[in-house]
Tab-separated table of C-alpha atoms in Angstrom:
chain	number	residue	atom	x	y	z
A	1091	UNK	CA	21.019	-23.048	2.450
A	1092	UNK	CA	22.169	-24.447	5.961
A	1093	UNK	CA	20.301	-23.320	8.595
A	1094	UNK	CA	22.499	-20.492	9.770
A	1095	UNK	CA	22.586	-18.560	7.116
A	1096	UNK	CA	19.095	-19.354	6.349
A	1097	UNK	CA	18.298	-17.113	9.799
A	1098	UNK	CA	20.841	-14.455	9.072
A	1099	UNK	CA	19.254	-13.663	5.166
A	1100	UNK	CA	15.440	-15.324	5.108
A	1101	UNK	CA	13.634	-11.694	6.447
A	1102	UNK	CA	15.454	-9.122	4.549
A	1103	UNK	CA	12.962	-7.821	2.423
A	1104	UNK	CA	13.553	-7.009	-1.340
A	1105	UNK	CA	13.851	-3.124	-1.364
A	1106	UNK	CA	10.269	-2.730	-1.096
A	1107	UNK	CA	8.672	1.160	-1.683
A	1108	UNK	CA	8.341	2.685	1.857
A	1109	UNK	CA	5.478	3.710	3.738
A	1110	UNK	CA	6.008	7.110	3.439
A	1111	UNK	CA	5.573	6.771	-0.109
A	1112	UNK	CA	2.182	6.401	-0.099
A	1113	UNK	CA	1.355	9.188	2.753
A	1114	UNK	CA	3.303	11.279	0.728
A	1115	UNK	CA	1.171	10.361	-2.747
A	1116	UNK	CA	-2.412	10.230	-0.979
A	1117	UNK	CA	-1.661	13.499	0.515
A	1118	UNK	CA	-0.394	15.335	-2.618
A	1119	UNK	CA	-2.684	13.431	-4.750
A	1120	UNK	CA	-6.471	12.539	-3.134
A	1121	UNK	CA	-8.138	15.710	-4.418
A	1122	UNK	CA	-6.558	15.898	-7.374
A	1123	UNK	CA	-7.882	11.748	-7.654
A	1124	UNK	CA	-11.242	13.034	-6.158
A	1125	UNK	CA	-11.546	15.822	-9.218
A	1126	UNK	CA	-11.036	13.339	-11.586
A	1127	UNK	CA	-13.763	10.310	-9.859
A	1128	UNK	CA	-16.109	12.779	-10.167
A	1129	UNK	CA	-15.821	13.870	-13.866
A	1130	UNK	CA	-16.212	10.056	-14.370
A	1131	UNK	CA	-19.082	9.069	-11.994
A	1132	UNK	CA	-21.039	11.925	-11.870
A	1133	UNK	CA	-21.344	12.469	-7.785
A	1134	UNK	CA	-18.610	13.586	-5.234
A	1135	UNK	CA	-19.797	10.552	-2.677
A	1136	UNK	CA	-19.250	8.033	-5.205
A	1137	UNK	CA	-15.902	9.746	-6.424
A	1138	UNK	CA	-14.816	10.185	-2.840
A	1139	UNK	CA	-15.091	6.162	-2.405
A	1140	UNK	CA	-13.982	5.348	-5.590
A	1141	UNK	CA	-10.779	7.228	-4.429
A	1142	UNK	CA	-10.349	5.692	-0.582
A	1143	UNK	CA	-10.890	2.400	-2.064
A	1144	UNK	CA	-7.725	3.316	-4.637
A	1145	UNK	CA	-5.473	3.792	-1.282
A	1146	UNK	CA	-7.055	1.452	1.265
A	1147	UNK	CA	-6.178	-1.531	-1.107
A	1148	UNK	CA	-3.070	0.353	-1.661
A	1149	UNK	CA	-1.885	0.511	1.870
A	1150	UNK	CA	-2.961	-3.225	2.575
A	1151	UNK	CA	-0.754	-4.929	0.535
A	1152	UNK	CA	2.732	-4.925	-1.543
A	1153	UNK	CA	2.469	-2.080	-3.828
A	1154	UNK	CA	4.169	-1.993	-7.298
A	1155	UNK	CA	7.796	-0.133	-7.232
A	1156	UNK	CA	6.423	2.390	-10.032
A	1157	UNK	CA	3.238	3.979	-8.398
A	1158	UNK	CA	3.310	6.151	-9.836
A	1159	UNK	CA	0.369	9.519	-10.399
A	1160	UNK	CA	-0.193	7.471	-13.789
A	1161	UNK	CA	-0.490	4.684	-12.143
A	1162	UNK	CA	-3.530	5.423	-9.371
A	1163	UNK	CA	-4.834	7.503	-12.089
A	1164	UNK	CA	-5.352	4.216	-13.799
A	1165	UNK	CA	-6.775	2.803	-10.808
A	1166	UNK	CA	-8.975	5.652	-10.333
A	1167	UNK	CA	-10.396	4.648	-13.780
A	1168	UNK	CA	-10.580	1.249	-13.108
A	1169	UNK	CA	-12.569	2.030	-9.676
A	1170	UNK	CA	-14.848	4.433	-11.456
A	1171	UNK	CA	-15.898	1.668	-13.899
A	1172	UNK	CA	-16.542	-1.091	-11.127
A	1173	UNK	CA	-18.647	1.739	-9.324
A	1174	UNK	CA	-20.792	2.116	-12.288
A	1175	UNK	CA	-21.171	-1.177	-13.609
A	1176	UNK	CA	-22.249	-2.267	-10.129
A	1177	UNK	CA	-24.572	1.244	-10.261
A	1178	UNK	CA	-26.052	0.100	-13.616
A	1179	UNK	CA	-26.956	-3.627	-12.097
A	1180	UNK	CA	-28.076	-2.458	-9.795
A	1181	UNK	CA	-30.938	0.097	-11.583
A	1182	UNK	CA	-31.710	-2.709	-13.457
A	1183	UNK	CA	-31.093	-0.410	-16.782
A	1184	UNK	CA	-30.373	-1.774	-20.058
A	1185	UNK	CA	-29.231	1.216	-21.185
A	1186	UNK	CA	-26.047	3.391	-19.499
A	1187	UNK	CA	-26.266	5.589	-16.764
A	1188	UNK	CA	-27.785	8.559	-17.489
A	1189	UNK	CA	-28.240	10.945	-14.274
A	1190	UNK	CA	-25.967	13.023	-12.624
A	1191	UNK	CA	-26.120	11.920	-8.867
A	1192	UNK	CA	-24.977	14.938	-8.369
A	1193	UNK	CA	-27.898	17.004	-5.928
A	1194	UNK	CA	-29.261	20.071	-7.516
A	1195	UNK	CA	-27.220	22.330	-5.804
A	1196	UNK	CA	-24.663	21.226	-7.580
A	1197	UNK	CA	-26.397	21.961	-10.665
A	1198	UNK	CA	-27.616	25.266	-9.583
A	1199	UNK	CA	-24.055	26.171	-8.855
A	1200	UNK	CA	-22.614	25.322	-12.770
A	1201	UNK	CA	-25.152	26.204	-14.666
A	1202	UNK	CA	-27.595	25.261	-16.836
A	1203	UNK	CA	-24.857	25.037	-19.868
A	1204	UNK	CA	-22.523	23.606	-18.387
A	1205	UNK	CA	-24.858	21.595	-16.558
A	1206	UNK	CA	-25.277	20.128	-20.422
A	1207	UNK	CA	-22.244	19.460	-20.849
A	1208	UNK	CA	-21.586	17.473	-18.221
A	1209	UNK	CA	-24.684	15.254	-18.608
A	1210	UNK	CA	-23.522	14.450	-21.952
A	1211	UNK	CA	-20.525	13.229	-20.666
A	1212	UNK	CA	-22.462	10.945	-18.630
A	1213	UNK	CA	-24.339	9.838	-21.051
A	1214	UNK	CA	-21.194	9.238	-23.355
A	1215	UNK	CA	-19.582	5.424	-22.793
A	1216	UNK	CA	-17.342	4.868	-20.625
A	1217	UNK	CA	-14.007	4.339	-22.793
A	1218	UNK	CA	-15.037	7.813	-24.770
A	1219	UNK	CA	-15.631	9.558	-21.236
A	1220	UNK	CA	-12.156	8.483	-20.318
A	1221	UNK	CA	-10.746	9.593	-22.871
A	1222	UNK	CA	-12.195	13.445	-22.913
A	1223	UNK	CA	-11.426	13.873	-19.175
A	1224	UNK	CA	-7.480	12.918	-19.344
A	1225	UNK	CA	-7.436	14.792	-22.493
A	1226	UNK	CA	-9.541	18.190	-21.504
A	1227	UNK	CA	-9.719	18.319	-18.068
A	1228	UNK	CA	-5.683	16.907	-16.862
A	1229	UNK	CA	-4.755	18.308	-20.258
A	1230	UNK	CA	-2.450	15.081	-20.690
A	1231	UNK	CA	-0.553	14.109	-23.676
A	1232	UNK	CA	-1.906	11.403	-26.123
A	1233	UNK	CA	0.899	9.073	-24.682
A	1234	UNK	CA	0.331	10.140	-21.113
A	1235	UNK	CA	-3.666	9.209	-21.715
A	1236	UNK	CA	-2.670	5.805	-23.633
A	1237	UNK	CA	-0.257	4.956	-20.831
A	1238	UNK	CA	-3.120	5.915	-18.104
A	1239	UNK	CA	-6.561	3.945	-20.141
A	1240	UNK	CA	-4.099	1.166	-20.831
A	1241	UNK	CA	-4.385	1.212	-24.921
A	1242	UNK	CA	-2.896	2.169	-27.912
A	1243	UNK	CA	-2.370	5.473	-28.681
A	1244	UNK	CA	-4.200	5.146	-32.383
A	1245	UNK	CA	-7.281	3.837	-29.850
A	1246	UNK	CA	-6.745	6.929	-28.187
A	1247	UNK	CA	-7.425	9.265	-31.248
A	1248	UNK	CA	-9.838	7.787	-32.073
A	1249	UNK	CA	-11.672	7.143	-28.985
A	1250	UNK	CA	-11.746	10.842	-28.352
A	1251	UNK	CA	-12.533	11.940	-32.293
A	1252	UNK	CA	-15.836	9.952	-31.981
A	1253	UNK	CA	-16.515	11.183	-28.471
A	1254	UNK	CA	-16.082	14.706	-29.731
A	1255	UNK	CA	-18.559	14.199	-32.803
A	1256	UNK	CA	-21.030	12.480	-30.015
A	1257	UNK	CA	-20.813	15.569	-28.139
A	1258	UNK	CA	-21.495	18.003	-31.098
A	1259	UNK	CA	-24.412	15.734	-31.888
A	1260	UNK	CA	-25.683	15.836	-28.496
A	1261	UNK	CA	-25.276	19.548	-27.926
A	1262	UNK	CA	-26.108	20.722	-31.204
A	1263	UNK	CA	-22.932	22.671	-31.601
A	1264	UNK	CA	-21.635	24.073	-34.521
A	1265	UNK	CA	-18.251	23.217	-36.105
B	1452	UNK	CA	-14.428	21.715	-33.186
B	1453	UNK	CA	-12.854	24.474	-30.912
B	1454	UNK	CA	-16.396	25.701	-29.439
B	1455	UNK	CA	-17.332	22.362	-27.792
B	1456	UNK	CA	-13.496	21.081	-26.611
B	1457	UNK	CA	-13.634	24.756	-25.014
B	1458	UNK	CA	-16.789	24.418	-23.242
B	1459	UNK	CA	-15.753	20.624	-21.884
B	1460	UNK	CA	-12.849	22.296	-20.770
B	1461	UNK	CA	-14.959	24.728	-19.261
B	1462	UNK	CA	-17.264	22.939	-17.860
B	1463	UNK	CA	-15.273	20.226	-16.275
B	1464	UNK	CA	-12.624	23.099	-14.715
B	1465	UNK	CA	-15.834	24.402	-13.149
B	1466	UNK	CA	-17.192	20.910	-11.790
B	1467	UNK	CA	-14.005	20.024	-10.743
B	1468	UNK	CA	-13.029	23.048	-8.586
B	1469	UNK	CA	-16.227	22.421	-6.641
B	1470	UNK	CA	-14.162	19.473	-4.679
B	1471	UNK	CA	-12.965	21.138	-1.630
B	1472	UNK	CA	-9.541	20.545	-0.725
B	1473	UNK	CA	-9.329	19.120	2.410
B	1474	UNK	CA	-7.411	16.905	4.040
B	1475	UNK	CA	-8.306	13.065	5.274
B	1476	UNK	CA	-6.285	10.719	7.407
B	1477	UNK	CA	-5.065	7.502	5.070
B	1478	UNK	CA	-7.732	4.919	4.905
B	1479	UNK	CA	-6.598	1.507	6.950
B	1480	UNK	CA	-5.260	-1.293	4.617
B	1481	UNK	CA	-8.214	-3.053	3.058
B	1482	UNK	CA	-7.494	-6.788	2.683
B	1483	UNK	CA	-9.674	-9.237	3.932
B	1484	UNK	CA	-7.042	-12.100	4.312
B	1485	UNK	CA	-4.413	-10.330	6.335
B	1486	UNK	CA	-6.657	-8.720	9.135
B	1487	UNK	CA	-6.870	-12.284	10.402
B	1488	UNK	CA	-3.095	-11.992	10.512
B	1489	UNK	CA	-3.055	-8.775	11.595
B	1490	UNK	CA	-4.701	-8.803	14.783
B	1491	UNK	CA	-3.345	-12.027	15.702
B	1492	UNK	CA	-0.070	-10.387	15.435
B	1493	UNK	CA	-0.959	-7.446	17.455
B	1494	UNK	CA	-2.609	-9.822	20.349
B	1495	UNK	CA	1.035	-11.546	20.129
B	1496	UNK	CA	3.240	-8.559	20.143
B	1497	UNK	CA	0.799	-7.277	22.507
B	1498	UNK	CA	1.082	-10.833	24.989
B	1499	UNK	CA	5.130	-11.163	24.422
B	1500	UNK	CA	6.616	-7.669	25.170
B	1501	UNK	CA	7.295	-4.626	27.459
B	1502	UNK	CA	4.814	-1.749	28.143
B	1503	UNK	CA	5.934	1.081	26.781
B	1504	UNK	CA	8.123	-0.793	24.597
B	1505	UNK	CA	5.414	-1.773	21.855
B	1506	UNK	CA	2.661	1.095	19.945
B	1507	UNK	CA	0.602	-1.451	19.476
B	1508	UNK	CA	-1.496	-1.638	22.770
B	1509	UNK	CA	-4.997	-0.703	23.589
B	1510	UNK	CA	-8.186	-1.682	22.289
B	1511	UNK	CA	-9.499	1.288	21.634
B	1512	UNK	CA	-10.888	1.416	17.762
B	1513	UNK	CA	-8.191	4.395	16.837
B	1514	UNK	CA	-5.401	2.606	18.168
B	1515	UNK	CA	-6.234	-0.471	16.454
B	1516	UNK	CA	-6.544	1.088	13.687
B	1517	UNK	CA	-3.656	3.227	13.604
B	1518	UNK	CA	-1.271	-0.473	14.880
B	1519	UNK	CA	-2.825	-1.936	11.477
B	1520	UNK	CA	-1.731	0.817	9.912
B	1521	UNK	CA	1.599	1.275	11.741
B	1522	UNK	CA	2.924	-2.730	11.701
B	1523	UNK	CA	2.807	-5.799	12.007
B	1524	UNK	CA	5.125	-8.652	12.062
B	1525	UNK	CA	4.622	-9.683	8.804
B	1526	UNK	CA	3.896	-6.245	7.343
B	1527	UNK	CA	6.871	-4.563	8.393
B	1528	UNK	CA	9.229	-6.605	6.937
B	1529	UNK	CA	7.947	-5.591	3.995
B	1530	UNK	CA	7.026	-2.142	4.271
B	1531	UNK	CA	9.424	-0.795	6.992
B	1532	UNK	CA	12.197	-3.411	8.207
B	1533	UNK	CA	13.203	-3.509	11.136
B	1534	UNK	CA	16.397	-2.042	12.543
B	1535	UNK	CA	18.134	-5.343	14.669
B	1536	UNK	CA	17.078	-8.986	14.721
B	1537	UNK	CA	17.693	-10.867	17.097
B	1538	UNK	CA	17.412	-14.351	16.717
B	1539	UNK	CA	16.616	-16.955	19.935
B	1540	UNK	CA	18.066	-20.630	20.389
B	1541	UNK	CA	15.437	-23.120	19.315
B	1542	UNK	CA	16.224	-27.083	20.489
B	1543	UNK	CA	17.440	-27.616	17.122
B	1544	UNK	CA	19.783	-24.748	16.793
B	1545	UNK	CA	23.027	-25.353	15.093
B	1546	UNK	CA	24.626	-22.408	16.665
B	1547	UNK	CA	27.272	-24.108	19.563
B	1548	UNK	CA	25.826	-20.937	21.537
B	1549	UNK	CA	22.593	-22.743	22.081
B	1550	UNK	CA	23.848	-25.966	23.681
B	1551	UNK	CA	21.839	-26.784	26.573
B	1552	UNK	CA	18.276	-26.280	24.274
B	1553	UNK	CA	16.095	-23.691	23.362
B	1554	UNK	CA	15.562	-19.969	24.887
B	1555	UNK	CA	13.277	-20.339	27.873
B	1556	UNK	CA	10.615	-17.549	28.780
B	1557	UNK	CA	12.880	-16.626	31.581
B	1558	UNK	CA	15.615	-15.925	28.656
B	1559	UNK	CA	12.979	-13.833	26.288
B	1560	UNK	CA	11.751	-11.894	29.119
B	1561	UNK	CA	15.684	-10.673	30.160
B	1562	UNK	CA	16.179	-9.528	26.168
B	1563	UNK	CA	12.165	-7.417	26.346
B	1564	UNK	CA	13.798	-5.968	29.668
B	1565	UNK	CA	17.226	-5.290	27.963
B	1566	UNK	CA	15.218	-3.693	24.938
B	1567	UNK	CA	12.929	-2.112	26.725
B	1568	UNK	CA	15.915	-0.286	29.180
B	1569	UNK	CA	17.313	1.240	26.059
B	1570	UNK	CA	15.752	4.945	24.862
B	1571	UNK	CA	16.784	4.238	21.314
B	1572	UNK	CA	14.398	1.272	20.904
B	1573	UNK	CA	11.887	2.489	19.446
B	1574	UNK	CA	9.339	-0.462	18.760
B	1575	UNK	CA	9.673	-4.169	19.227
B	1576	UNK	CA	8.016	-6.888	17.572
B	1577	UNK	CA	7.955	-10.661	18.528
B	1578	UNK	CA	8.148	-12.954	15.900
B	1579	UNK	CA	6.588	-16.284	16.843
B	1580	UNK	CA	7.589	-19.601	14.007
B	1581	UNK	CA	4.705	-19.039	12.471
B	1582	UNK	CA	4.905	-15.766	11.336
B	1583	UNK	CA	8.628	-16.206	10.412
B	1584	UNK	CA	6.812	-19.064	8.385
B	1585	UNK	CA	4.540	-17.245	6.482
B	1586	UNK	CA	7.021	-14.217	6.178
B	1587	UNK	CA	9.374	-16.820	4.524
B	1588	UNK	CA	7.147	-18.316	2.830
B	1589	UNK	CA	6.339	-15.638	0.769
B	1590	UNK	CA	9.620	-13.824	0.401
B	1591	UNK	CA	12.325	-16.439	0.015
B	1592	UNK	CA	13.197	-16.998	-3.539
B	1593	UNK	CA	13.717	-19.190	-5.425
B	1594	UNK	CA	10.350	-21.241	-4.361
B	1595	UNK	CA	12.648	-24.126	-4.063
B	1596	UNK	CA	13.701	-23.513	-0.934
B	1597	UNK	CA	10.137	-22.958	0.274
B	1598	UNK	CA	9.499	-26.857	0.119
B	1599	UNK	CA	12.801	-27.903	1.923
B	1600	UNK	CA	12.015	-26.067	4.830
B	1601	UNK	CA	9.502	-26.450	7.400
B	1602	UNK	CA	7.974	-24.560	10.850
B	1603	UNK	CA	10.808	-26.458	12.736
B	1604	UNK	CA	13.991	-24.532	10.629
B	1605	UNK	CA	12.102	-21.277	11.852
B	1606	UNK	CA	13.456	-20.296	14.633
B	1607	UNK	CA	11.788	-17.174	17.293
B	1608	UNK	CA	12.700	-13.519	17.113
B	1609	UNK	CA	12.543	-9.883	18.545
B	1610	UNK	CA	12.077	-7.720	15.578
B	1611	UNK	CA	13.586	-4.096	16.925
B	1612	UNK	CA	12.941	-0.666	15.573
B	1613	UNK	CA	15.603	2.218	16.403
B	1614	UNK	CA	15.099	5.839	16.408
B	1615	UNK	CA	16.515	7.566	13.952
B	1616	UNK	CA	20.364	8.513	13.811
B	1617	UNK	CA	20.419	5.434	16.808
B	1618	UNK	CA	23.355	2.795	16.655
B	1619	UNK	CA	21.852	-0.581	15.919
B	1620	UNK	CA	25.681	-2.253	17.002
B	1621	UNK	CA	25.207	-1.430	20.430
B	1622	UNK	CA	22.089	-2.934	20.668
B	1623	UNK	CA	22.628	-5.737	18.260
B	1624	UNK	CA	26.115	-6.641	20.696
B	1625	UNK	CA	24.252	-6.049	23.969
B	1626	UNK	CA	21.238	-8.925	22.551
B	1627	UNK	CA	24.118	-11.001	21.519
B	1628	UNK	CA	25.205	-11.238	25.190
B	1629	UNK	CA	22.632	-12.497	26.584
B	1630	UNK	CA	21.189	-16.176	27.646
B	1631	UNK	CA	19.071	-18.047	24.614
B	1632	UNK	CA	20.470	-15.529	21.895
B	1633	UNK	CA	21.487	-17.450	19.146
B	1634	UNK	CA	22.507	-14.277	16.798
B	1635	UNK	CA	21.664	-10.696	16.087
B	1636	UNK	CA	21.590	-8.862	12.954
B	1637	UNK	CA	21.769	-5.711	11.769
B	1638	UNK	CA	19.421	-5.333	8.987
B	1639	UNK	CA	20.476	-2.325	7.118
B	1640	UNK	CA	23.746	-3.812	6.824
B	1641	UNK	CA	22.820	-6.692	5.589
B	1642	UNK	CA	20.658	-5.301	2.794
B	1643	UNK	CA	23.659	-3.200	1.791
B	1644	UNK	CA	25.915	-6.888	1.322
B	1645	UNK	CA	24.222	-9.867	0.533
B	1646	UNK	CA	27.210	-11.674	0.502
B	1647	UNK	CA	27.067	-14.451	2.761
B	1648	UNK	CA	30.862	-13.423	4.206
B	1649	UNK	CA	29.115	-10.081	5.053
B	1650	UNK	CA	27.275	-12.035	7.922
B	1651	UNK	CA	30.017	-11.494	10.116
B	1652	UNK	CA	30.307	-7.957	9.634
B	1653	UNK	CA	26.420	-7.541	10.154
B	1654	UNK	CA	26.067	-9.037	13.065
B	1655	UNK	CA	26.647	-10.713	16.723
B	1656	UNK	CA	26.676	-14.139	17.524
B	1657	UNK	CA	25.688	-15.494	21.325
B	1658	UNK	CA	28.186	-15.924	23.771
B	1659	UNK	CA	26.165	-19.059	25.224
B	1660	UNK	CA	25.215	-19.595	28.646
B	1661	UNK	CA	27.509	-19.513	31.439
């Protein structure tokens, strides 16, 4: 390329997504994001960082042409894990996360059932805890949850058919 | 199996709904590497043009932030382009319209006066060689190109921003016209036909110096 028409093309950028784009998602989106960090890390602080982490790396840098909800939904998981890894290090445990962080007026405001519930969903790993939240709390599809964990939708069944059994284990339900 | 999906259902609805909705202001961009960058473009942008001209301005923590969020040279092309570029004579420039060397500070400061005189600019960036560099450097495909060209085949620009409905001719024609202009371009025009024969259409060359 000479140098003349080197200056008249070299800064036109590739149709790149807008800024708007993102105001737009973190504004429809962040509580929605926030609900789900917190069914996977067990405390609103945690699940509120997880989530201005998502958009803070978002906003520095190119972002993908799809972002799409899927998309920082998969981010949101892939925060959430990162959060609790780094959690588990640093506890020094051998064995997963068990607590809630979540204070006990939290608890006191559930209940003591459902309280249960959601402490064996801590105590579930992370893949199977995944895979119960997309399905029973965003009431996704098995395709939608595949595209959003990032596996095969035969993974998906049967992630959540041995999370389920776990559960019923756990909380001594019956069938 | 429908007692215990009911009561995660349940229970997570519940858990859930205790998030507040509320709103938050966008977190700034989180990347170690550019706020180097960043605020060395702001300090520029800052240094080279007209108060009242430029967002990017005071010192104060909330307008720093908000300018890293808002733009800098190198982020904007990416993110939000600008409206007109306009292009200044370097002592290299092939453009006839730049015999007699490159565009003196004298020159630049008649073209942030010219800008900053018109109520449709809305922002205005400088673009020093080394940003146009960098921006180039990681834009410009195929990578080919990248090695062939070095600091010296960058040349200096304004970067303008117009507000919306505004005519970017007038403004391209009237940056054309002046001293140490090698060029201006409109941008939208030129993303809309790549075609190198388009150039004329998109924009203005210099008329030289008298």
């Amino acid at each position: 390329m000479d140098r003349e028409s080197l200056r008249l093309t070299a800064p036109a950028p590739p149709h790149p997504p807008p800024q708007a784009d993102l105001v737009v998602l973190y504004r429809e989106h962040r509580v929605g994001l926030v609900r789900l960090a917190v069914l996977l890390v067990g405390d609103l602080e945690t699940a509120e960082d997880v989530v201005q982490d998502v958009f803070a790396r978002l906003h520095g840098r190119r972002r993908p042409p799809d972002m799409t909800l899927a998309y920082l939904r998969t981010c949101v998981l892939n925060g959430s894990r990162s959060v609790l890894r780094r959690r588990a290090v640093a506890l020094r445990r051998t064995q997963r996360v068990t607590d809630l962080a979540d204070s006990a007026e939290t608890a006191a405001l559930v209940g003591e059932s459902r309280r249960q519930v959601l402490l064996a969903l801590a105590r579930l790993p992370r893949r199977q805890r995944e895979a119960l939240v997309l399905r029973y709390y965003l009431d996704l599809a098995e395709r939608e949850i595949a595209q959003v964990m990032r596996i095969g939708q035969s993974t998906v069944r049967s992630t959540t058919a041995r999370a389920l059994a776990r559960l019923l284990r756990e909380l001594g339900e019956d069938a | 199996m429908s007692g215990i999906e009911d009561r995660l259902r349940d229970a997570m609805a519940v858990r859930a709904r205790m998030v507040p909705d509320e709103d938050r202001p966008l977190p700034a961009p989180r990347d170690a590497r550019r706020a180097g960058v960043r605020a060395a473009a702001v300090a520029l942008a800052v240094a080279a043009t007209a108060v009242g001209v430029v967002r990017l301005s005071t010192s104060s923590p909330e307008a720093r932030e908000e300018a890293a969020g808002v733009m800098t040279a190198r982020d904007t092309t990416v993110s939000d382009p600008p409206d007109v570029s306009i292009y200044l004579c370097t002592e290299v420039s092939a453009f006839p319209r730049c015999e007699g060397g490159a565009v003196t500070a004298g020159e630049k400061e008649k073209v942030r006066r010219m800008l900053a005189a018109r109520p449709e600019v809305r922002k205005v960036v400088f673009e020093d060689r080394r940003t146009a560099w960098e921006n180039f450097r990681r834009d410009v495909d195929p990578p080919e190109q990248v090695k062939d060209t070095t600091l010296e085949n960058m040349v200096e620009s304004f970067r303008v921003w117009l507000e919306p409905g505004a005519d970017p001719a007038s403004v391209a024609r009237a940056a054309s016209a002046l001293p140490g202009v090698s060029n201006s371009v409109m941008e939208a025009c030129l993303r809309n036909e790549p075609e190198t024969s388009a150039t004329d259409r998109c924009g203005f060359t210099g008329v030289g110096r008298a």
